[in-house]
CSV table of C-alpha atoms in Angstrom, one decimal:
chain,number,residue,atom,x,y,z
A,1,MET,CA,-30.6,-13.7,137.6
A,2,SER,CA,-28.8,-14.6,134.4
A,3,TYR,CA,-27.9,-12.8,131.5
A,4,ASN,CA,-27.3,-13.6,127.7
A,5,ASN,CA,-24.3,-12.8,125.8
A,6,ALA,CA,-25.8,-10.1,123.3
A,7,ILE,CA,-23.3,-7.4,122.8
A,8,ARG,CA,-23.6,-4.5,121.0
A,9,PRO,CA,-21.1,-2.4,119.2
A,10,TYR,CA,-20.2,1.2,120.0
A,11,PRO,CA,-18.7,3.7,117.9
A,12,GLU,CA,-15.0,4.0,118.0
A,13,CYS,CA,-15.0,7.3,120.3
A,14,CYS,CA,-13.3,7.4,123.5
A,15,ASN,CA,-16.3,9.1,125.4
A,16,HIS,CA,-19.2,7.9,123.5
A,17,SER,CA,-20.4,11.4,123.3
A,18,ALA,CA,-24.3,10.9,123.3
A,19,GLU,CA,-23.8,12.0,127.1
A,20,PRO,CA,-24.6,15.7,127.0
A,21,ASP,CA,-21.8,16.6,129.4
A,22,ARG,CA,-18.8,14.8,127.8
A,23,ARG,CA,-16.1,16.2,125.8
A,24,ASP,CA,-16.3,15.1,122.2
A,25,ASP,CA,-12.8,13.5,122.4
A,26,CYS,CA,-13.2,11.1,119.4
A,27,LYS,CA,-10.2,9.4,118.1
A,28,HIS,CA,-11.3,10.9,114.6
A,29,ASP,CA,-10.6,14.2,115.6
A,30,LYS,CA,-6.9,14.7,114.9
A,31,LYS,CA,-6.5,17.8,117.1
A,32,LYS,CA,-7.4,15.6,120.3
A,33,PRO,CA,-5.5,12.8,121.6
A,34,LYS,CA,-6.8,9.2,121.5
A,35,CYS,CA,-8.2,7.9,124.6
A,36,LYS,CA,-6.3,4.8,124.6
A,37,ARG,CA,-5.5,3.9,128.2
A,38,CYS,CA,-7.8,1.8,130.3
A,39,GLY,CA,-7.2,-0.5,133.1
A,40,ASN,CA,-6.3,0.0,136.7
A,41,LEU,CA,-4.1,3.1,137.0
A,42,VAL,CA,-2.8,2.3,140.4
A,43,GLN,CA,0.8,1.0,140.5
A,44,ASP,CA,1.3,-1.7,142.9
A,45,PHE,CA,-2.5,-1.8,143.9
A,46,SER,CA,-2.0,-4.3,146.8
A,47,PHE,CA,1.3,-3.2,148.2
A,48,GLU,CA,3.2,-6.5,147.0
A,49,SER,CA,6.3,-4.2,146.7
A,50,GLN,CA,5.8,-2.6,150.0
A,51,TYR,CA,6.9,1.0,149.6
A,52,GLY,CA,7.4,1.2,145.7
A,53,PRO,CA,5.4,4.0,144.1
A,54,TRP,CA,3.7,4.7,147.5
A,55,VAL,CA,5.0,7.4,149.8
A,56,ALA,CA,4.0,6.7,153.2
A,57,SER,CA,4.0,8.3,156.7
A,58,ASN,CA,3.4,6.0,159.9
A,59,VAL,CA,2.5,3.0,157.7
A,60,THR,CA,4.0,-0.5,157.8
A,61,PHE,CA,3.3,-3.4,155.6
A,62,THR,CA,1.9,-6.7,157.1
A,63,ASN,CA,0.7,-10.0,156.2
A,64,THR,CA,-2.1,-10.5,158.8
A,65,ASP,CA,-5.3,-11.8,157.2
A,66,VAL,CA,-4.7,-10.0,154.0
A,67,TYR,CA,-7.6,-8.8,151.7
A,68,GLU,CA,-5.8,-9.6,148.3
A,69,GLY,CA,-2.3,-10.9,147.6
A,70,ALA,CA,0.0,-11.3,150.5
A,71,ILE,CA,0.9,-8.0,151.9
A,72,GLN,CA,-1.3,-5.1,153.0
A,73,ALA,CA,-0.8,-1.5,154.2
A,74,ARG,CA,-1.2,-0.7,158.1
A,75,LEU,CA,-1.8,2.8,158.9
A,76,GLY,CA,-1.5,3.9,162.5
A,77,PRO,CA,-1.6,3.9,165.4
A,78,GLY,CA,-2.6,7.6,165.4
A,79,VAL,CA,-2.2,9.9,162.6
A,80,ALA,CA,-0.9,8.4,159.4
A,81,SER,CA,-0.9,8.9,155.7
A,82,LEU,CA,-0.4,7.1,152.3
A,83,TYR,CA,-0.4,8.5,148.8
A,84,GLN,CA,0.4,7.7,145.1
A,85,ILE,CA,0.5,10.0,142.2
A,86,VAL,CA,-0.6,8.4,138.7
A,87,SER,CA,-0.3,9.8,135.1
A,88,LEU,CA,-3.7,10.3,133.3
A,89,GLU,CA,-2.1,10.5,129.9
A,90,GLY,CA,-4.5,8.7,127.5
A,91,VAL,CA,-7.5,8.7,129.5
A,92,CYS,CA,-9.3,11.8,128.0
A,93,ARG,CA,-11.0,13.4,131.0
A,94,SER,CA,-12.7,10.1,131.9
A,95,PRO,CA,-14.3,10.0,135.2
A,96,MET,CA,-12.7,7.2,137.4
A,97,LEU,CA,-14.0,4.1,139.2
A,98,PHE,CA,-12.5,4.1,142.7
A,99,SER,CA,-12.2,1.2,145.2
A,100,PHE,CA,-10.4,-0.1,148.1
A,101,ASN,CA,-10.9,-2.6,151.2
A,102,ALA,CA,-10.6,-1.6,154.5
A,103,VAL,CA,-10.5,-3.3,158.0
A,104,GLY,CA,-9.7,-2.5,161.6
A,105,SER,CA,-7.0,-4.1,163.7
A,106,PRO,CA,-8.1,-7.7,164.9
A,107,LEU,CA,-6.7,-6.7,168.5
A,108,LEU,CA,-9.6,-4.1,169.1
A,109,GLY,CA,-11.9,-4.8,171.9
A,110,VAL,CA,-15.5,-4.2,172.4
A,111,GLN,CA,-14.9,-0.4,172.5
A,112,GLN,CA,-14.0,-0.1,168.8
A,113,GLU,CA,-15.8,3.2,168.1
A,114,LEU,CA,-13.5,4.8,170.6
A,115,THR,CA,-10.3,3.1,169.3
A,116,LEU,CA,-10.1,4.1,165.7
A,117,GLY,CA,-9.5,7.4,164.1
A,118,ILE,CA,-11.4,8.7,161.3
A,119,LEU,CA,-10.3,7.7,157.5
A,120,ILE,CA,-10.4,10.0,154.5
A,121,ALA,CA,-9.9,8.7,151.0
A,122,GLU,CA,-9.1,11.4,148.5
A,123,VAL,CA,-8.6,11.4,144.6
A,124,ALA,CA,-7.1,14.9,143.5
A,125,TRP,CA,-6.3,16.3,140.3
A,126,LEU,CA,-2.9,17.7,139.5
A,127,ASP,CA,-1.6,19.6,136.7
A,128,SER,CA,1.6,18.7,134.9
A,129,ASN,CA,3.5,20.7,137.6
A,130,TYR,CA,1.9,18.7,140.1
A,131,ASN,CA,-0.4,21.6,141.5
A,132,GLN,CA,-3.7,20.6,142.7
A,133,ILE,CA,-6.3,22.2,140.2
A,134,GLY,CA,-9.3,20.1,141.3
A,135,LEU,CA,-10.7,17.5,143.9
A,136,GLY,CA,-12.0,14.6,142.2
A,137,LEU,CA,-13.5,12.7,145.2
A,138,ARG,CA,-13.3,12.9,148.9
A,139,MET,CA,-14.7,10.1,151.0
A,140,VAL,CA,-14.9,10.5,154.8
A,141,ILE,CA,-15.3,7.2,156.8
A,142,PRO,CA,-16.2,8.1,160.4
A,143,GLY,CA,-14.3,6.8,163.1
A,144,GLY,CA,-15.7,3.4,164.4
A,145,ARG,CA,-17.3,2.5,160.9
A,146,ILE,CA,-14.3,0.4,160.1
A,147,ASN,CA,-14.1,-2.3,162.7
A,148,SER,CA,-12.4,-5.7,162.9
A,149,THR,CA,-15.3,-7.8,162.1
A,150,ALA,CA,-15.8,-7.2,158.4
A,151,LYS,CA,-13.6,-6.3,155.5
A,152,ILE,CA,-15.5,-3.5,153.8
A,153,THR,CA,-14.9,-2.9,150.1
A,154,PHE,CA,-15.8,0.9,149.1
A,155,PHE,CA,-16.9,1.7,145.7
A,156,ALA,CA,-17.1,5.3,144.5
A,157,GLN,CA,-16.9,7.5,141.1
A,158,THR,CA,-14.7,10.6,140.9
A,159,ASP,CA,-16.0,13.7,138.7
A,160,ARG,CA,-14.5,14.3,135.6
A,161,PRO,CA,-11.0,16.0,135.5
A,162,PRO,CA,-10.4,19.4,134.5
A,163,GLU,CA,-9.1,20.6,131.0
A,164,ASP,CA,-5.5,20.7,132.3
A,165,THR,CA,-5.4,17.7,134.6
A,166,ALA,CA,-2.1,15.5,133.8
A,167,PHE,CA,-2.1,13.5,137.1
A,168,ALA,CA,-4.2,12.0,139.8
A,169,LYS,CA,-3.3,11.9,143.4
A,170,ILE,CA,-4.7,8.9,145.4
A,171,SER,CA,-4.3,9.6,149.1
A,172,PHE,CA,-5.7,7.9,152.3
A,173,SER,CA,-5.2,10.0,155.6
A,174,LYS,CA,-6.1,8.4,159.3
A,175,GLY,CA,-6.8,10.7,162.2
A,176,SER,CA,-6.3,9.8,165.7
A,177,PRO,CA,-9.0,8.6,167.9
A,178,SER,CA,-10.7,10.0,170.9
A,179,PHE,CA,-8.8,7.7,173.2
A,180,MET,CA,-5.4,6.5,172.0
A,181,SER,CA,-4.8,2.8,171.5
A,182,GLU,CA,-1.9,0.8,170.6
A,183,ALA,CA,-4.4,-1.2,168.6
A,184,ASP,CA,-5.5,1.7,166.5
A,185,PHE,CA,-4.6,0.3,163.0
A,186,ILE,CA,-6.6,0.6,159.7
A,187,PHE,CA,-5.5,-2.0,157.0
A,188,ILE,CA,-5.8,-0.9,153.6
A,189,ASP,CA,-5.6,-3.1,150.3
A,190,GLY,CA,-6.8,-3.6,146.9
A,191,VAL,CA,-6.8,0.0,145.5
A,192,LEU,CA,-8.5,0.7,142.1
A,193,LEU,CA,-8.8,3.8,140.0
A,194,ALA,CA,-10.0,3.1,136.4
A,195,PRO,CA,-11.5,5.2,133.6
A,196,MET,CA,-15.3,4.9,133.0
A,197,ALA,CA,-17.1,6.1,130.0
A,198,TYR,CA,-19.9,7.8,131.7
A,199,THR,CA,-20.5,9.6,135.0
A,200,ASP,CA,-22.8,8.6,137.9
A,201,LEU,CA,-26.5,9.4,137.0
A,202,ILE,CA,-27.9,9.2,140.8
A,203,ARG,CA,-28.6,12.1,142.5
A,204,ASN,CA,-27.8,12.6,146.3
A,205,GLY,CA,-26.6,9.0,146.6
A,206,ASP,CA,-25.0,9.3,149.7
A,207,PHE,CA,-28.2,10.5,151.4
A,208,GLU,CA,-26.1,13.8,152.6
A,209,ALA,CA,-29.1,15.7,151.7
A,210,ASN,CA,-31.8,13.9,153.6
A,211,LEU,CA,-33.9,11.8,151.2
A,212,PHE,CA,-33.8,14.6,148.5
A,213,GLU,CA,-34.5,13.3,145.1
A,214,TRP,CA,-35.7,9.9,146.7
A,215,VAL,CA,-39.3,8.8,147.2
A,216,ALA,CA,-40.1,6.6,150.1
A,217,ASN,CA,-43.1,4.6,150.4
A,218,PRO,CA,-45.1,4.4,152.8
A,219,ASP,CA,-44.2,8.2,153.4
A,220,GLY,CA,-45.1,10.2,156.3
A,221,ASP,CA,-42.0,9.4,158.4
A,222,THR,CA,-42.8,5.5,158.4
A,223,ALA,CA,-40.3,3.7,156.0
A,224,PHE,CA,-36.8,4.9,155.1
A,225,LEU,CA,-35.9,8.0,157.0
A,226,SER,CA,-32.8,9.9,156.7
A,227,SER,CA,-30.3,9.2,159.5
A,228,TYR,CA,-26.9,10.3,160.5
A,229,LYS,CA,-25.6,7.9,162.8
A,230,GLU,CA,-23.3,5.2,161.7
A,231,SER,CA,-23.2,5.9,158.2
A,232,LEU,CA,-20.6,4.0,155.9
A,233,GLU,CA,-19.5,7.1,154.3
A,234,GLY,CA,-20.1,10.6,155.1
A,235,ALA,CA,-22.7,11.8,157.4
A,236,GLY,CA,-26.0,10.8,156.1
A,237,HIS,CA,-27.8,7.4,155.1
A,238,ALA,CA,-31.2,6.0,154.5
A,239,LEU,CA,-32.7,3.6,157.4
A,240,THR,CA,-35.8,2.0,158.0
A,241,GLN,CA,-37.5,0.0,160.7
A,242,VAL,CA,-40.4,-1.3,158.8
A,243,ASN,CA,-41.4,-2.8,155.3
A,244,GLY,CA,-41.1,-0.3,152.7
A,245,ASN,CA,-39.5,1.0,149.6
A,246,LEU,CA,-37.2,3.8,148.4
A,247,SER,CA,-37.2,4.8,144.7
A,248,GLN,CA,-35.4,7.3,142.3
A,249,ASP,CA,-36.3,8.0,138.7
A,250,ILE,CA,-33.1,8.6,136.5
A,251,SER,CA,-33.6,10.1,133.0
A,252,VAL,CA,-31.6,7.9,130.5
A,253,GLY,CA,-33.3,8.8,127.4
A,254,HIS,CA,-30.0,10.7,126.0
A,255,LEU,CA,-28.0,7.6,126.3
A,256,PRO,CA,-27.4,5.3,123.3
A,257,PRO,CA,-29.9,2.4,122.7
A,258,GLN,CA,-29.4,-0.7,124.7
A,259,THR,CA,-27.2,1.0,127.2
A,260,SER,CA,-26.4,-1.0,130.6
A,261,PHE,CA,-25.7,0.3,133.9
A,262,LEU,CA,-23.3,-0.3,136.6
A,263,LEU,CA,-25.2,-0.3,140.1
A,264,SER,CA,-23.5,-0.3,143.4
A,265,PHE,CA,-24.5,0.4,146.9
A,266,ALA,CA,-24.0,-0.8,150.6
A,267,ALA,CA,-26.3,-2.4,152.8
A,268,GLN,CA,-26.3,-3.0,156.6
A,269,GLY,CA,-29.1,-4.9,158.7
A,270,THR,CA,-29.9,-6.3,162.1
A,271,GLY,CA,-32.4,-9.3,162.4
A,272,ASN,CA,-33.9,-11.1,159.5
A,273,VAL,CA,-34.0,-8.2,157.2
A,274,GLY,CA,-34.1,-8.8,153.4
A,275,LEU,CA,-33.6,-6.5,150.4
A,276,THR,CA,-34.8,-6.6,146.8
A,277,VAL,CA,-33.4,-4.2,144.4
A,278,ARG,CA,-35.0,-3.7,140.9
A,279,ILE,CA,-34.6,-1.4,137.9
A,280,GLU,CA,-37.4,-0.8,135.6
A,281,TRP,CA,-37.5,0.6,132.3
A,282,LEU,CA,-40.2,3.4,131.4
A,283,ASP,CA,-41.3,5.0,128.4
A,284,TYR,CA,-41.8,8.7,128.0
A,285,ASN,CA,-45.2,8.6,129.6
A,286,ASP,CA,-43.6,6.6,132.6
A,287,ASN,CA,-45.1,3.3,131.7
A,288,PRO,CA,-43.2,0.3,132.7
A,289,ILE,CA,-41.9,-1.3,129.5
A,290,GLY,CA,-39.1,-3.7,130.6
A,291,SER,CA,-37.0,-4.9,133.4
A,292,GLY,CA,-33.2,-4.3,133.8
A,293,LEU,CA,-32.4,-5.9,137.2
A,294,ASN,CA,-34.2,-7.8,139.9
A,295,VAL,CA,-32.1,-9.2,142.7
A,296,SER,CA,-32.6,-10.1,146.2
A,297,ILE,CA,-30.3,-10.5,149.2
A,298,PRO,CA,-31.6,-13.2,151.6
A,299,ASN,CA,-32.7,-12.5,155.2
A,300,GLU,CA,-29.7,-13.8,157.0
A,301,THR,CA,-27.0,-12.3,154.9
A,302,LEU,CA,-26.9,-8.7,156.2
A,303,ASN,CA,-27.3,-9.7,159.8
A,304,ASN,CA,-24.3,-11.9,159.6
A,305,GLN,CA,-22.0,-9.4,158.4
A,306,GLN,CA,-21.9,-7.3,161.4
A,307,ASN,CA,-21.3,-4.2,159.5
A,308,TYR,CA,-22.0,-2.8,155.9
A,309,LEU,CA,-21.8,-5.1,153.0
A,310,SER,CA,-21.2,-3.8,149.2
A,311,TYR,CA,-22.8,-4.8,146.2
A,312,LEU,CA,-22.0,-4.3,142.6
A,313,PHE,CA,-24.3,-5.4,139.6
A,314,VAL,CA,-24.7,-4.6,135.9
A,315,SER,CA,-28.1,-4.4,134.5
A,316,TYR,CA,-29.6,-5.8,131.2
A,317,PRO,CA,-29.5,-3.3,128.5
A,318,MET,CA,-32.5,-0.6,128.1
A,319,VAL,CA,-35.0,-1.7,125.8
A,320,PRO,CA,-36.2,0.4,123.1
A,321,GLY,CA,-38.2,3.3,124.0
A,322,THR,CA,-36.8,3.7,127.5
A,323,ALA,CA,-36.7,7.3,128.7
A,324,THR,CA,-36.3,6.7,132.4
A,325,ALA,CA,-34.7,4.1,134.8
A,326,ARG,CA,-36.5,3.6,138.1
A,327,LEU,CA,-34.3,2.3,140.7
A,328,THR,CA,-36.3,0.8,143.6
A,329,PHE,CA,-35.1,-1.0,147.1
A,330,TYR,CA,-37.6,-3.0,148.8
A,331,ALA,CA,-37.1,-3.7,152.4
A,332,THR,CA,-38.4,-6.4,154.4
A,333,VAL,CA,-38.1,-5.8,158.2
A,334,PRO,CA,-39.9,-8.2,160.4
A,335,THR,CA,-39.9,-6.1,163.6
A,336,THR,CA,-39.3,-2.6,164.7
A,337,ALA,CA,-36.3,-3.9,166.8
A,338,ASP,CA,-34.7,-4.8,163.6
A,339,PHE,CA,-33.3,-2.3,161.0
A,340,LEU,CA,-31.8,-1.8,157.3
A,341,ARG,CA,-29.5,0.9,156.1
A,342,LEU,CA,-28.7,2.0,152.7
A,343,ASP,CA,-25.7,4.0,151.7
A,344,ASN,CA,-23.4,5.1,148.9
A,345,VAL,CA,-25.4,4.4,145.7
A,346,ILE,CA,-24.1,4.5,142.3
A,347,PHE,CA,-25.8,4.3,138.9
A,348,ALA,CA,-23.4,4.8,135.9
A,349,PRO,CA,-23.7,3.7,132.4
A,350,VAL,CA,-21.2,1.0,131.1
A,351,LEU,CA,-20.3,-0.2,127.4
A,352,THR,CA,-21.8,-3.7,128.0
A,353,GLN,CA,-24.2,-5.8,129.8
A,354,ASN,CA,-22.9,-8.3,132.3
A,355,LEU,CA,-21.4,-10.9,130.0
A,356,VAL,CA,-21.4,-13.7,132.3
A,357,ASN,CA,-24.1,-16.4,132.0
A,358,ASN,CA,-25.9,-17.4,135.1
A,359,PRO,CA,-23.8,-15.0,137.2
A,360,SER,CA,-25.6,-15.7,140.7
A,361,PHE,CA,-26.1,-19.7,140.2
A,362,GLU,CA,-29.9,-19.4,140.2
A,363,ASP,CA,-30.0,-21.8,137.3
A,364,GLY,CA,-27.6,-24.2,139.3
A,365,LEU,CA,-24.2,-24.7,137.8
A,366,ASN,CA,-25.3,-24.4,134.1
A,367,TYR,CA,-23.1,-22.3,131.8
A,368,TRP,CA,-20.3,-23.1,134.4
A,369,GLN,CA,-17.6,-26.0,133.9
A,370,GLN,CA,-16.1,-27.1,137.5
A,371,SER,CA,-14.2,-29.6,139.4
A,372,LEU,CA,-15.1,-30.5,142.9
A,373,VAL,CA,-17.7,-27.6,143.3
A,374,ASN,CA,-21.0,-27.9,145.0
A,375,LEU,CA,-24.3,-25.7,144.5
A,376,ILE,CA,-25.2,-24.1,147.9
A,377,GLU,CA,-28.7,-23.3,148.6
A,378,ARG,CA,-29.0,-21.3,151.9
A,379,ASN,CA,-30.6,-18.1,153.3
A,380,ASP,CA,-27.2,-16.5,153.9
A,381,VAL,CA,-25.8,-16.5,150.3
A,382,TYR,CA,-24.5,-13.3,149.1
A,383,GLU,CA,-27.4,-12.7,146.5
A,384,GLY,CA,-30.4,-14.9,145.4
A,385,THR,CA,-30.9,-18.3,146.6
A,386,ALA,CA,-27.8,-20.2,145.6
A,387,ASP,CA,-24.0,-20.0,145.3
A,388,ALA,CA,-21.2,-22.2,144.1
A,389,GLY,CA,-19.3,-23.6,146.9
A,390,ILE,CA,-15.5,-25.0,146.9
A,391,GLY,CA,-14.7,-27.2,149.8
A,392,GLN,CA,-12.2,-28.6,151.9
A,393,ILE,CA,-10.2,-30.5,149.3
A,394,GLY,CA,-10.1,-27.4,146.9
A,395,GLY,CA,-11.5,-27.3,143.2
A,396,ALA,CA,-11.9,-25.1,140.4
A,397,LEU,CA,-15.0,-23.3,138.6
A,398,TRP,CA,-14.8,-21.3,135.2
A,399,GLN,CA,-17.0,-20.0,132.3
A,400,ASP,CA,-15.7,-18.8,128.9
A,401,VAL,CA,-17.6,-15.7,127.8
A,402,ASP,CA,-17.6,-14.1,124.3
A,403,LEU,CA,-16.3,-10.8,123.4
A,404,TYR,CA,-17.1,-8.4,120.7
A,405,ASP,CA,-14.2,-6.7,119.2
A,406,PRO,CA,-12.1,-6.6,122.4
A,407,GLU,CA,-8.7,-5.7,121.2
A,408,GLY,CA,-7.3,-3.1,123.5
A,409,LYS,CA,-10.3,-3.1,125.6
A,410,CYS,CA,-10.4,-3.4,129.6
A,411,TYR,CA,-13.2,-5.2,131.3
A,412,LEU,CA,-14.3,-4.9,134.9
A,413,PHE,CA,-14.4,-8.0,137.0
A,414,SER,CA,-16.0,-8.3,140.4
A,415,THR,CA,-17.6,-11.0,142.5
A,416,GLY,CA,-18.5,-11.9,146.1
A,417,LEU,CA,-16.6,-14.4,148.0
A,418,GLY,CA,-18.0,-16.2,151.0
A,419,PHE,CA,-15.8,-17.5,153.7
A,420,ARG,CA,-17.6,-20.3,155.5
A,421,LYS,CA,-16.1,-21.9,158.5
A,422,THR,CA,-16.6,-25.4,159.0
A,423,ILE,CA,-15.1,-25.4,162.6
A,424,GLU,CA,-14.5,-22.4,164.8
A,425,THR,CA,-10.8,-22.5,164.1
A,426,ALA,CA,-10.9,-23.1,160.1
A,427,ASP,CA,-8.8,-21.3,157.8
A,428,PHE,CA,-9.6,-20.7,154.2
A,429,GLY,CA,-6.7,-21.5,152.2
A,430,THR,CA,-6.0,-19.7,149.0
A,431,MET,CA,-8.4,-18.5,146.3
A,432,ILE,CA,-6.9,-17.4,142.8
A,433,MET,CA,-9.3,-15.5,140.6
A,434,LYS,CA,-8.0,-14.8,136.8
A,435,VAL,CA,-9.3,-13.6,133.5
A,436,ILE,CA,-7.4,-15.5,130.8
A,437,TRP,CA,-7.4,-14.2,127.2
A,438,LEU,CA,-8.5,-16.9,124.5
A,439,ASP,CA,-8.2,-16.8,120.7
A,440,ARG,CA,-10.5,-18.4,118.3
A,441,PHE,CA,-8.9,-21.7,118.9
A,442,ASP,CA,-9.5,-21.5,122.6
A,443,ARG,CA,-5.8,-21.1,123.0
A,444,GLU,CA,-4.4,-19.0,126.0
A,445,LEU,CA,-3.0,-15.7,124.7
A,446,GLY,CA,-2.4,-14.2,128.2
A,447,VAL,CA,-3.7,-13.4,131.7
A,448,GLY,CA,-5.7,-10.0,131.9
A,449,LEU,CA,-6.2,-10.1,135.5
A,450,SER,CA,-5.3,-12.2,138.6
A,451,LEU,CA,-6.4,-11.7,142.1
A,452,VAL,CA,-5.4,-13.6,145.1
A,453,SER,CA,-7.3,-14.3,148.3
A,454,ASN,CA,-5.2,-15.9,150.9
A,455,ARG,CA,-7.1,-16.1,154.2
A,456,VAL,CA,-4.6,-17.8,156.6
A,457,LEU,CA,-6.5,-16.7,159.7
A,458,PRO,CA,-10.2,-16.9,160.5
A,459,THR,CA,-12.0,-13.8,161.2
A,460,ASP,CA,-12.9,-13.4,164.6
A,461,THR,CA,-16.7,-12.7,164.2
A,462,ASN,CA,-19.0,-15.2,165.8
A,463,THR,CA,-20.8,-15.8,162.5
A,464,PHE,CA,-19.8,-18.7,160.6
A,465,ILE,CA,-20.2,-16.8,156.9
A,466,GLU,CA,-18.4,-13.6,156.0
A,467,TRP,CA,-18.8,-12.2,152.4
A,468,ILE,CA,-16.4,-9.8,151.0
A,469,PRO,CA,-16.6,-8.3,147.7
A,470,PHE,CA,-13.6,-8.2,145.2
A,471,ALA,CA,-13.1,-6.3,142.1
A,472,GLY,CA,-10.5,-5.6,139.5
A,473,VAL,CA,-10.1,-4.2,136.0
A,474,THR,CA,-8.3,-6.3,133.4
A,475,GLU,CA,-5.3,-5.2,131.2
A,476,PRO,CA,-6.2,-4.5,127.6
A,477,ALA,CA,-7.3,-7.5,125.6
A,478,PRO,CA,-4.4,-8.4,123.2
A,479,ALA,CA,-4.8,-8.7,119.5
A,480,GLY,CA,-6.5,-12.0,118.5
A,481,THR,CA,-8.8,-12.1,121.5
A,482,VAL,CA,-12.4,-13.5,121.1
A,483,ARG,CA,-13.3,-14.7,124.5
A,484,ALA,CA,-12.3,-14.4,128.1
A,485,ARG,CA,-11.9,-17.3,130.7
A,486,ILE,CA,-13.2,-16.4,134.1
A,487,LEU,CA,-11.5,-19.0,136.5
A,488,PHE,CA,-11.7,-19.5,140.2
A,489,SER,CA,-9.5,-22.0,141.9
A,490,LYS,CA,-8.9,-22.8,145.6
A,491,THR,CA,-6.4,-24.8,147.4
A,492,ASP,CA,-7.4,-27.2,150.1
A,493,SER,CA,-8.4,-25.9,153.6
A,494,GLU,CA,-10.6,-26.6,156.5
A,495,GLY,CA,-13.0,-23.8,155.5
A,496,PHE,CA,-15.3,-23.3,152.3
A,497,ILE,CA,-14.9,-20.4,149.9
A,498,GLU,CA,-18.2,-19.6,147.9
A,499,VAL,CA,-18.5,-17.8,144.9
A,500,ASP,CA,-21.6,-15.5,144.1
A,501,ASN,CA,-22.7,-12.6,141.8
A,502,VAL,CA,-19.7,-12.8,139.1
A,503,VAL,CA,-19.8,-9.7,136.9
A,504,PHE,CA,-17.8,-9.0,133.8
A,505,ALA,CA,-18.2,-6.0,131.7
A,506,GLN,CA,-16.7,-3.2,130.0
A,507,LEU,CA,-16.2,0.0,131.5
A,508,VAL,CA,-14.7,2.2,128.7
C-alpha cells in the first residue's frame, strides 16, 4: 500500500473536541491550560541510565540481546516489580498510547510455560499528593505467553485521566511461576507513554466478552470462535481453523472530515496461514463509498514468528459522507490442523494519515533514497509482498516527508524490522532509526527521535527470519521545520536487517 502526502489542518484546540466525550480544553479558553505537551512522557524509556528515574525490586539491568539501545531491565527470578511516576502537566486529560517490548530468558528450555511467571503492566492515575485516583490501564500477560523465541511489542491505549490527575504511575509486576527456575526472567525495554487526541473506538477489542460486538462469517461456530487458551493479553482472543472473516462496524460520523485512524492488532498462526485486513468507509445507508486500508500478511510470516506478532497501521483519511468504518479481518487457513489467532485490537483516530509514501515497498524503492539497499520479495515479509533489505556490508535508507505547520507537534514513528540470518550463527549488527527535522532549505535543525537496535546475538529460534515491531514518538518539532527525514542506517554484519511498514503520523 502507499499513501500520498495530503495533510489537512486542524483547529488549534488541544483536544479537537468534535469527539463527543472530550473536554473542551481549547487554548482559546483562558480559564483552562494549554495542551502543549506531547512526545514520550517516560524518562529513560530504554533503561540506558539503569535505575535513574525507575524504582525497582528484584530487577537487574543487562545487555543480552537488547531490544533498543544498549541496556534492558531484567525482572526476576521470582517476584519482581518496576515502576516510574511521570508528570502529566500540560497533557489536558489526553488518553495515552502505551507500548513496551518483552521477551523471556534465552536460557529457558522446552517447558517454558512452566518456568515464567505472569506479567502485569499497569498505568495508574495519581493526584498531586500521589494518591491513586483511577486506573488507566491494566494488561495481564499470562504466564508462558512471553517466551525466548520472539520479542513481543505490546500496544495499548489508556482511558482518559480523571479531572484531578497530576501524575501517571507506570508499573510492571512479575509473578513467580508454578515451578521455580533460575532462568525465570522477563526482559522489558522500549517503554512508551504518549498523549493521543482521541480514545479507542473499538468495542471488545481484547475479546474478553466472547465475540460480543464482532460478526464472524461463516457463523454457526465455524470460523472465528472465542478462545481462552494462549491469549496474548488477558483471558480471551479470537481463533479460527478455517477460512473466514471477522468484522466490526464502528461509528465515525461524529469525527472531523478526513480523519485517519491508527489500527493495531496482534496475530499468531501455525501453518501457511495468511491474513488480510481492510477498512471500508460506509455512508449513512451502509453503502461502501471508499477504502481506508487494505493490507496483507503473507502465509509464511506468522508461522515463522512462533508467537504473536504485533502490527500498527495508519489509514487513509475518511472520504466525504462517511458514517461508519467497517474493519474486517480475512483469514486464510489451509487445513484444520492450522490456526490463526487475533487479539488486542485498537482503532483510534489520529490527526494525520501516514505521511510516508510507499511505506511497505509495494512500489519497489520508489520515493525512497538508498545506499546498498535491496528490494526483497518473499513470502515471509512483515506485510505485503516486499520489503527493503540492508545486507552484510551495511547501508542506508531514507525518505523526506512534508509536514503541515509542525512546530511544537510530535509524531508517531513505527516500523517492522526483520532479522534474517544468512547462516545459523549470524549476528545482525546495529540498525539506527532516526527522525531528523529539516527547514525549507533542507538544512538539519535537530534530531526528533533516535532508536537503536543492536542485535549482537542471534535469536535461538530455528527460523531464519524474525520480525520485531519498533515504535517511538518524536520530540516537538522546532521552529522552522517544514519536513522530516526518516532515516535507517545499518552497520556491517553477517545477518540482513529488513525494513517494512514504515509509519509516521501525528497523534496529538
